[in-house]
mmCIF file of C-alpha atoms in Angstrom:
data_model
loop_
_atom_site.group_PDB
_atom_site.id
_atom_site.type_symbol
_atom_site.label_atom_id
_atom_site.label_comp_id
_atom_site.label_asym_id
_atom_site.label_seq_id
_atom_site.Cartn_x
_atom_site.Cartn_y
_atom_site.Cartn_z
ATOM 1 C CA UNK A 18 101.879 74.432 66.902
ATOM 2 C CA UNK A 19 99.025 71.741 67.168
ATOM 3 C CA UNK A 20 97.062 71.388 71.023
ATOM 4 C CA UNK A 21 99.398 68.250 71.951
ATOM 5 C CA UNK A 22 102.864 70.105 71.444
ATOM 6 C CA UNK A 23 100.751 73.110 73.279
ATOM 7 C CA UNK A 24 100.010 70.480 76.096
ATOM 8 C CA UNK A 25 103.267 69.371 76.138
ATOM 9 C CA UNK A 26 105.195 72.576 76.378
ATOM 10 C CA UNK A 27 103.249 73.668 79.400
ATOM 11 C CA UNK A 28 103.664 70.502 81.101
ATOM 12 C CA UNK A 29 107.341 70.976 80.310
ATOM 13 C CA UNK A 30 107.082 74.389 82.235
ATOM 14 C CA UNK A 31 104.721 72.986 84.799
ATOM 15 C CA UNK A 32 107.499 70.407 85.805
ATOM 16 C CA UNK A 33 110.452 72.715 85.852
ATOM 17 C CA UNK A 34 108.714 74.963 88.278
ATOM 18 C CA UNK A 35 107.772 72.175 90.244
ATOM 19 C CA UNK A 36 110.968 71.108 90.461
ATOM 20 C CA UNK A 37 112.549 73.946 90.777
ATOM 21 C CA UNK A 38 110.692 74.499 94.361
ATOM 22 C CA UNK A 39 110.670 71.033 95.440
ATOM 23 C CA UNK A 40 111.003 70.656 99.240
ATOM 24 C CA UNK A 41 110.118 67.492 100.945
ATOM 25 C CA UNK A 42 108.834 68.783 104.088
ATOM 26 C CA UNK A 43 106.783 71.076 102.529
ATOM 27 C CA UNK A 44 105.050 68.456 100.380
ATOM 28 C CA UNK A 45 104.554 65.974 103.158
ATOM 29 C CA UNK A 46 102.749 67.851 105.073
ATOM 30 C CA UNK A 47 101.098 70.782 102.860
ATOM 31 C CA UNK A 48 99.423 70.350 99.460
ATOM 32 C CA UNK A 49 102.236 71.527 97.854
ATOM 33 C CA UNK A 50 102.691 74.124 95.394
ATOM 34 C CA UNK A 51 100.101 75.036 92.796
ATOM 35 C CA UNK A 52 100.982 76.027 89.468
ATOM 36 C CA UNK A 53 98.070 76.579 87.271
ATOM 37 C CA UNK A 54 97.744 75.650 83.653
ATOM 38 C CA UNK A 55 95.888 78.500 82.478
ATOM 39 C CA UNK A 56 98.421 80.907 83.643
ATOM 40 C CA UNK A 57 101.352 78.734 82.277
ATOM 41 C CA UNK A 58 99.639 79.139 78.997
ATOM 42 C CA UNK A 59 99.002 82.512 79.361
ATOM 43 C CA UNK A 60 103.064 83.158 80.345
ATOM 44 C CA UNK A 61 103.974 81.403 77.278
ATOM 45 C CA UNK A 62 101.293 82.760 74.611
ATOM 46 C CA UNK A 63 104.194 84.735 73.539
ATOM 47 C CA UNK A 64 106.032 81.780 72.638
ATOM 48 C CA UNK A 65 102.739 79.945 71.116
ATOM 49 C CA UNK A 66 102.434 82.546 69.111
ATOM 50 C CA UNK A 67 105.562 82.374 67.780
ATOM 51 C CA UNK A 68 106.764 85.984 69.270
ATOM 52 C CA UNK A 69 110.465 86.268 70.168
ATOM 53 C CA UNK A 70 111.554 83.930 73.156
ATOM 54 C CA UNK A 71 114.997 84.054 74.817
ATOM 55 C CA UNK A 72 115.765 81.907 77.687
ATOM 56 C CA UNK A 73 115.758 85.034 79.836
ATOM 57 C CA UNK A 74 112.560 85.431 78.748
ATOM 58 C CA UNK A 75 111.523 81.811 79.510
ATOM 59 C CA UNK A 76 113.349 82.145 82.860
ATOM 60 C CA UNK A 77 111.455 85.255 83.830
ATOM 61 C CA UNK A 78 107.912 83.353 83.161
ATOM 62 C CA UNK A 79 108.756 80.365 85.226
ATOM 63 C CA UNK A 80 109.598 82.606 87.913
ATOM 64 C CA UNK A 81 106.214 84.238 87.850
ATOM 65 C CA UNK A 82 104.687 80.830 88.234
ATOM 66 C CA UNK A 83 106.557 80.914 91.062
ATOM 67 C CA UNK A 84 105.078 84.087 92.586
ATOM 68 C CA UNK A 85 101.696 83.116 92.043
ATOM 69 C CA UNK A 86 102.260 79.322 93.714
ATOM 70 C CA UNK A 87 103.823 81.607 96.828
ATOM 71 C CA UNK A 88 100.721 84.031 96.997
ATOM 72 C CA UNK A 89 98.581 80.888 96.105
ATOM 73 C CA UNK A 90 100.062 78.854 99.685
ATOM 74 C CA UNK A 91 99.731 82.229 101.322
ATOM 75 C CA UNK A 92 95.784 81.890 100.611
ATOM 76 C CA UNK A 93 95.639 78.580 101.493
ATOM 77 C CA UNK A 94 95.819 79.541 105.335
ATOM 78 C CA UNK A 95 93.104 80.061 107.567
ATOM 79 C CA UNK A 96 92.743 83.415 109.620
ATOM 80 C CA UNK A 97 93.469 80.994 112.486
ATOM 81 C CA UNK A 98 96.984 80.300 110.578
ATOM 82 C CA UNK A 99 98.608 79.415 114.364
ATOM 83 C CA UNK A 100 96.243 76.564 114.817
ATOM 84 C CA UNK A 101 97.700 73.903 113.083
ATOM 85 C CA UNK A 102 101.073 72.017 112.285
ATOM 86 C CA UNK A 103 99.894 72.221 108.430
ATOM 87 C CA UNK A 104 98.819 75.549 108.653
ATOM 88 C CA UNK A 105 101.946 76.934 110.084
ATOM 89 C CA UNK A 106 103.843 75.069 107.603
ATOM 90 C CA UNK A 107 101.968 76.595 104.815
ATOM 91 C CA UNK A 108 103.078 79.686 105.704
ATOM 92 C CA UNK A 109 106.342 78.278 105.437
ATOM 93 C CA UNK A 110 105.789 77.150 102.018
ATOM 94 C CA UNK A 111 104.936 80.405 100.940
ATOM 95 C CA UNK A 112 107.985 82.268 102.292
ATOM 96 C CA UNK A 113 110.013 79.463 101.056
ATOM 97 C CA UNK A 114 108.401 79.848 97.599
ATOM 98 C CA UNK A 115 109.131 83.702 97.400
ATOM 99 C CA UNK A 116 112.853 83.188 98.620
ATOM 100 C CA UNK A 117 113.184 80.828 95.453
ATOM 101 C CA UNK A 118 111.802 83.346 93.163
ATOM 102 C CA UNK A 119 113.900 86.096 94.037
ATOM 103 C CA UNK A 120 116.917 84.184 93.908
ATOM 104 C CA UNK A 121 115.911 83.684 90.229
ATOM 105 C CA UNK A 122 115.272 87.122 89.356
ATOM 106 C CA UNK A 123 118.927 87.738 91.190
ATOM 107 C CA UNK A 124 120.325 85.423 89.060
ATOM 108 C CA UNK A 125 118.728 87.183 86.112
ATOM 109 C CA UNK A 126 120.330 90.560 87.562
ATOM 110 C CA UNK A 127 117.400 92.359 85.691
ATOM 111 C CA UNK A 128 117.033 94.810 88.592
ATOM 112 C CA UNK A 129 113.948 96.486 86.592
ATOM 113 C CA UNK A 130 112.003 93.234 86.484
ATOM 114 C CA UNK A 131 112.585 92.831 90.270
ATOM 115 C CA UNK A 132 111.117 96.384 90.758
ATOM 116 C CA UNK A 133 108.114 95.980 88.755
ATOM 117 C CA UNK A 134 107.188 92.481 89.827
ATOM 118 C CA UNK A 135 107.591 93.525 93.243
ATOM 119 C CA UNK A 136 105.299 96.336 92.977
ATOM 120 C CA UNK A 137 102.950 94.207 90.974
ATOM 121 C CA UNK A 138 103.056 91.744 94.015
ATOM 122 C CA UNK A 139 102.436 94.432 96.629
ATOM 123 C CA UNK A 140 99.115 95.272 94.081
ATOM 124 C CA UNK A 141 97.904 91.592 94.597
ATOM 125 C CA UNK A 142 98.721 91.579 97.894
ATOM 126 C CA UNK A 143 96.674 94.651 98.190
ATOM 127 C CA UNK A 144 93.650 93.268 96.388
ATOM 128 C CA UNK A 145 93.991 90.002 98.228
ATOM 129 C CA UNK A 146 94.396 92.052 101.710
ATOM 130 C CA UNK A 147 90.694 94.278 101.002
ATOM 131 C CA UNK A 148 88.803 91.201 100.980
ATOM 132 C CA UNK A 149 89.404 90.992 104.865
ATOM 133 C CA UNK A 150 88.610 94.560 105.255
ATOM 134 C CA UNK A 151 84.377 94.214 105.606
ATOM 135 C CA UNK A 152 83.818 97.043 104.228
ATOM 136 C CA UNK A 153 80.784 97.558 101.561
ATOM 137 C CA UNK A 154 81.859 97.133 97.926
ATOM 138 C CA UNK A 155 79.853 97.371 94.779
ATOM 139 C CA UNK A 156 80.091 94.009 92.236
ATOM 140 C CA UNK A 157 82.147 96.288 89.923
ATOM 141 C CA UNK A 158 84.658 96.872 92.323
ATOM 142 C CA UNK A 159 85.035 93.131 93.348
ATOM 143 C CA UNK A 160 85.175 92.067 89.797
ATOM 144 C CA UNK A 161 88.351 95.020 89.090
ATOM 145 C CA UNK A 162 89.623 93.249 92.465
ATOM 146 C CA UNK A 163 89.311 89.960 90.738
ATOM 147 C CA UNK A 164 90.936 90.975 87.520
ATOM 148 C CA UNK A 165 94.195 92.411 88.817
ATOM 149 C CA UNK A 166 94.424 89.550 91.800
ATOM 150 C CA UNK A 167 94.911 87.346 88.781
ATOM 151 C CA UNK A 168 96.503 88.925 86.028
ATOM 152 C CA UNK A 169 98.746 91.884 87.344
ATOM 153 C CA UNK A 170 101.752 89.572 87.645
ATOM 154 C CA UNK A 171 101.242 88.365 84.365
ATOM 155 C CA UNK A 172 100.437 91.935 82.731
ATOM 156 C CA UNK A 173 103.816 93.335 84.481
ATOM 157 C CA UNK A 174 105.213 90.566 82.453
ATOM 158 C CA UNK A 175 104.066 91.643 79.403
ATOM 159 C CA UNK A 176 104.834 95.086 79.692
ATOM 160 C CA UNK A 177 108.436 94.483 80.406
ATOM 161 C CA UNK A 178 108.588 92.454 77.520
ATOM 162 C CA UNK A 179 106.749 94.261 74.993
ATOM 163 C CA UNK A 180 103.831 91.711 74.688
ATOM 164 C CA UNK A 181 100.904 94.237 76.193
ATOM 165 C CA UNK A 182 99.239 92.969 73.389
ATOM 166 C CA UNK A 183 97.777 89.894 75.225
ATOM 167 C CA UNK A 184 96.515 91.632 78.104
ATOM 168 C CA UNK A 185 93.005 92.176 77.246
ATOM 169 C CA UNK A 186 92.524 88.264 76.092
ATOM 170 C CA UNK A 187 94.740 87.117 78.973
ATOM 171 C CA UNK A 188 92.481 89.374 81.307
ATOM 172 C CA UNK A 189 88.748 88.106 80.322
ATOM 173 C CA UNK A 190 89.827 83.996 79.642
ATOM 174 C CA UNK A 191 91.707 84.607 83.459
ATOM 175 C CA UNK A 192 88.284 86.507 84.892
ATOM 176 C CA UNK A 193 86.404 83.442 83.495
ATOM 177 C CA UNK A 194 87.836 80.439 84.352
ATOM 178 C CA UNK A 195 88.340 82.292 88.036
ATOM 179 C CA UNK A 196 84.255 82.548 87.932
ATOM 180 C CA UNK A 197 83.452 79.171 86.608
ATOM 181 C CA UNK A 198 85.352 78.170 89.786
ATOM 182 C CA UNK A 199 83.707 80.327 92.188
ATOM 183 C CA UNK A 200 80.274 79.374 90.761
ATOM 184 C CA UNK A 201 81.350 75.226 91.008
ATOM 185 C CA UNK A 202 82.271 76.176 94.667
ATOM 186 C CA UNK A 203 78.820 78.479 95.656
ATOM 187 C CA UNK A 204 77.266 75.586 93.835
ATOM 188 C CA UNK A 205 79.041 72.986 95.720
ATOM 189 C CA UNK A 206 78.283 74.622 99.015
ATOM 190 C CA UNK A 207 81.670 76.214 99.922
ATOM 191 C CA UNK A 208 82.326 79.886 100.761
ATOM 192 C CA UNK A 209 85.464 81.259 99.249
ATOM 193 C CA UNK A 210 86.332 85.554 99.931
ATOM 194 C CA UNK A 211 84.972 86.349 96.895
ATOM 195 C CA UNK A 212 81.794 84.369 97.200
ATOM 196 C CA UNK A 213 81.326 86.161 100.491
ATOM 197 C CA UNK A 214 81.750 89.122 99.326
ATOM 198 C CA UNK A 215 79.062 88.936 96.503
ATOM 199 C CA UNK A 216 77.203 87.857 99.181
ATOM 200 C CA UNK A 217 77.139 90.689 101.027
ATOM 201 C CA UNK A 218 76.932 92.848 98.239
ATOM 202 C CA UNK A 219 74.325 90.756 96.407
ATOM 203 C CA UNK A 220 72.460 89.540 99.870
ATOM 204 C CA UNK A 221 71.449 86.155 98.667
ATOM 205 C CA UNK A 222 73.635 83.309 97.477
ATOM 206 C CA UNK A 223 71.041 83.269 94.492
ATOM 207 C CA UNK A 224 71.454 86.346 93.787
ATOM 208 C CA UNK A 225 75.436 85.795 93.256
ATOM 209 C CA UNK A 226 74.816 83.018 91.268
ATOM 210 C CA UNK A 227 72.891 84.896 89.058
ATOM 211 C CA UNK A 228 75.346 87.546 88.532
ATOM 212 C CA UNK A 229 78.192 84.740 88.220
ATOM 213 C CA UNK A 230 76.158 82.880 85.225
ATOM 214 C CA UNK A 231 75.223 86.178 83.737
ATOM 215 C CA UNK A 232 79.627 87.445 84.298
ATOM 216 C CA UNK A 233 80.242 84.344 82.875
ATOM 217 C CA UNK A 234 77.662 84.453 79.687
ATOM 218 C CA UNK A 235 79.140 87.989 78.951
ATOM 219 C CA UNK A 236 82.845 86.991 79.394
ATOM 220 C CA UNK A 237 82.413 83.639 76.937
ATOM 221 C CA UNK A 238 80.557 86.153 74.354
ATOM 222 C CA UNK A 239 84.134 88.701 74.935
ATOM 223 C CA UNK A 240 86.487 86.068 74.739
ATOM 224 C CA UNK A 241 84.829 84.564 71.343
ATOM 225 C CA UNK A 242 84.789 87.704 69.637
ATOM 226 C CA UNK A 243 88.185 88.984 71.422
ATOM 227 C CA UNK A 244 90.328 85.623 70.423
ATOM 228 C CA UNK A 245 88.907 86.646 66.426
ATOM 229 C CA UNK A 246 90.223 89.803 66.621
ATOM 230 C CA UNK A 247 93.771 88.049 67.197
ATOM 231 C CA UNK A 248 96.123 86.608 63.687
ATOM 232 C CA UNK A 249 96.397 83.264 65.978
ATOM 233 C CA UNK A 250 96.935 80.262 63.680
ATOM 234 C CA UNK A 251 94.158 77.587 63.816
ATOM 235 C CA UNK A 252 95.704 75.440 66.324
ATOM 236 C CA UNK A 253 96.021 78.084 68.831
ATOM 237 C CA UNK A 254 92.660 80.464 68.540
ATOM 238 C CA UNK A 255 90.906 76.761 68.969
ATOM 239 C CA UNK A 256 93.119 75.636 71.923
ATOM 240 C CA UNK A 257 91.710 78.644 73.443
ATOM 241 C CA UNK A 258 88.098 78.236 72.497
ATOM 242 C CA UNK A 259 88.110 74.927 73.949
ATOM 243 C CA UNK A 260 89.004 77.033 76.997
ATOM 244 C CA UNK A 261 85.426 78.820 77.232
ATOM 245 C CA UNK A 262 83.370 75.431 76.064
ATOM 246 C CA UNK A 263 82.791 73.510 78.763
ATOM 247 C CA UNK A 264 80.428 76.268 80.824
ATOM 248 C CA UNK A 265 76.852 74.852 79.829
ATOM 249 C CA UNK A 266 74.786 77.001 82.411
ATOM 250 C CA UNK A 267 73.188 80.442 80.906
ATOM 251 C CA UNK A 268 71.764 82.965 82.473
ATOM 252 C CA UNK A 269 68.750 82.302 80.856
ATOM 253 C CA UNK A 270 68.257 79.060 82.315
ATOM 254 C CA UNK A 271 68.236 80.233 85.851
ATOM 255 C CA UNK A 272 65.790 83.082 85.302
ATOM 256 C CA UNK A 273 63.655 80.425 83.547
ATOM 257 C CA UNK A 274 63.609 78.775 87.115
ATOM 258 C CA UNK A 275 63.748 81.773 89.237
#
């Protein structure tokens, strides 16, 4: 499968979900729901791959997407969430967005899926929830925080399915492009939990940006030598490189002008 029917398939996916939680209100006054690419791909790997693919099994991925656009608009609020119309409303969105998924999995009556992605959510949750806690954490337990915030949900899907396989790839190429966007944002000036939390942890903002460059140098080194150790056709292993090439900025560079 060549990178434009790749494109095309998760655009196909990306659409369907969007569709499928469509809500005028919502959209008017909220940013709507956000369904990312890189997880889309990573749901359907399986299917890139050329794995076995059943509609159930298609249905259960979109309705992942699904959970992670619900915990996504969940995020999206302030700790002031009563302030505002559009803050309130976000809220809204998110319960809205988890009512839709579980009427999918209902309608998938796959009462063992239900169970696992709802412990899986309550693990997110979890993760999401310590971030808010102030308490002192070492950059080791941030970054395990960071891994299962973004790829428990997709790893319960997996398991269920029998493609555990994935995991580890799916698990660094997640871990990096969440880092490359934490570093654009400490770069950019914005604050985002994790940020802060390297922050206090690291107690400079230079200091977490040298730990981000150097997390992200390691990561591009895993995923390179973790993608080889993969039979992916062609097509495929360099859809994924192409994944890891943009980030220009090594470590080495900023100690240069440290």
């Amino acid at each position: 499968m060549n990178e434009q029917l790749i494109h095309s398939k998760i655009t196909s996916m990306e659409i369907d979900v969007l569709r499928a939680v469509k809500q005028r209100t919502l959209e008017k006054f909220t940013e709507g729901p956000s369904v990312e690419r890189a997880r889309l791909f990573f749901l359907l790997l399986p299917y890139f791959d050329e794995k076995h693919w059943s509609g159930e099994i298609e249905a259960s991925a979109k309705t992942v997407s699904i959970v992670y656009a619900a915990l996504h608009a969940h995020d999206r609020v302030k700790e002031n969430a009563s302030a505002t119309k559009k803050q309130q409303l976000t809220v809204l969105a998110g319960d809205f967005y988890s009512g839709i998924y579980y009427q999918m999995l209902a309608n998938l009556n796959n009462i063992t899926m239900i169970q696992r992605l709802a412990t899986a959510i309550i693990k997110v949750s979890e993760k999401k929830a310590s971030f808010h806690d102030g308490l002192d954490r070492t950059t080791a337990e941030i970054d395990r925080s960071v891994q299962q915030i973004e790829t428990e949900l997709l790893a319960t899907f997996y398991n269920f399915y029998g493609f555990d396989k994935y995991t580890p790839l799916a698990t660094l190429m997640l871990s990096y492009i969440r880092y490359k966007d934490e570093l654009e944002c400490l770069q950019g000036g914005s604050e985002t939990r994790i940020i802060r939390s390297l922050n206090e942890t690291l107690q400079h903002p230079l200091h977490t940006e040298r730990w981000l460059l150097e997390k992200l140098d390691y990561l591009h080194d895993e995923i390179s030598l973790t993608i080889n150790s993969y039979n992916f056709n062609y097509d495929l292993k360099n859809f994924m490189l192409h994944q890891i090439t943009p980030h220009q900025h090594r470590a080495e560079q900023l100690t240069r002008e440290g």
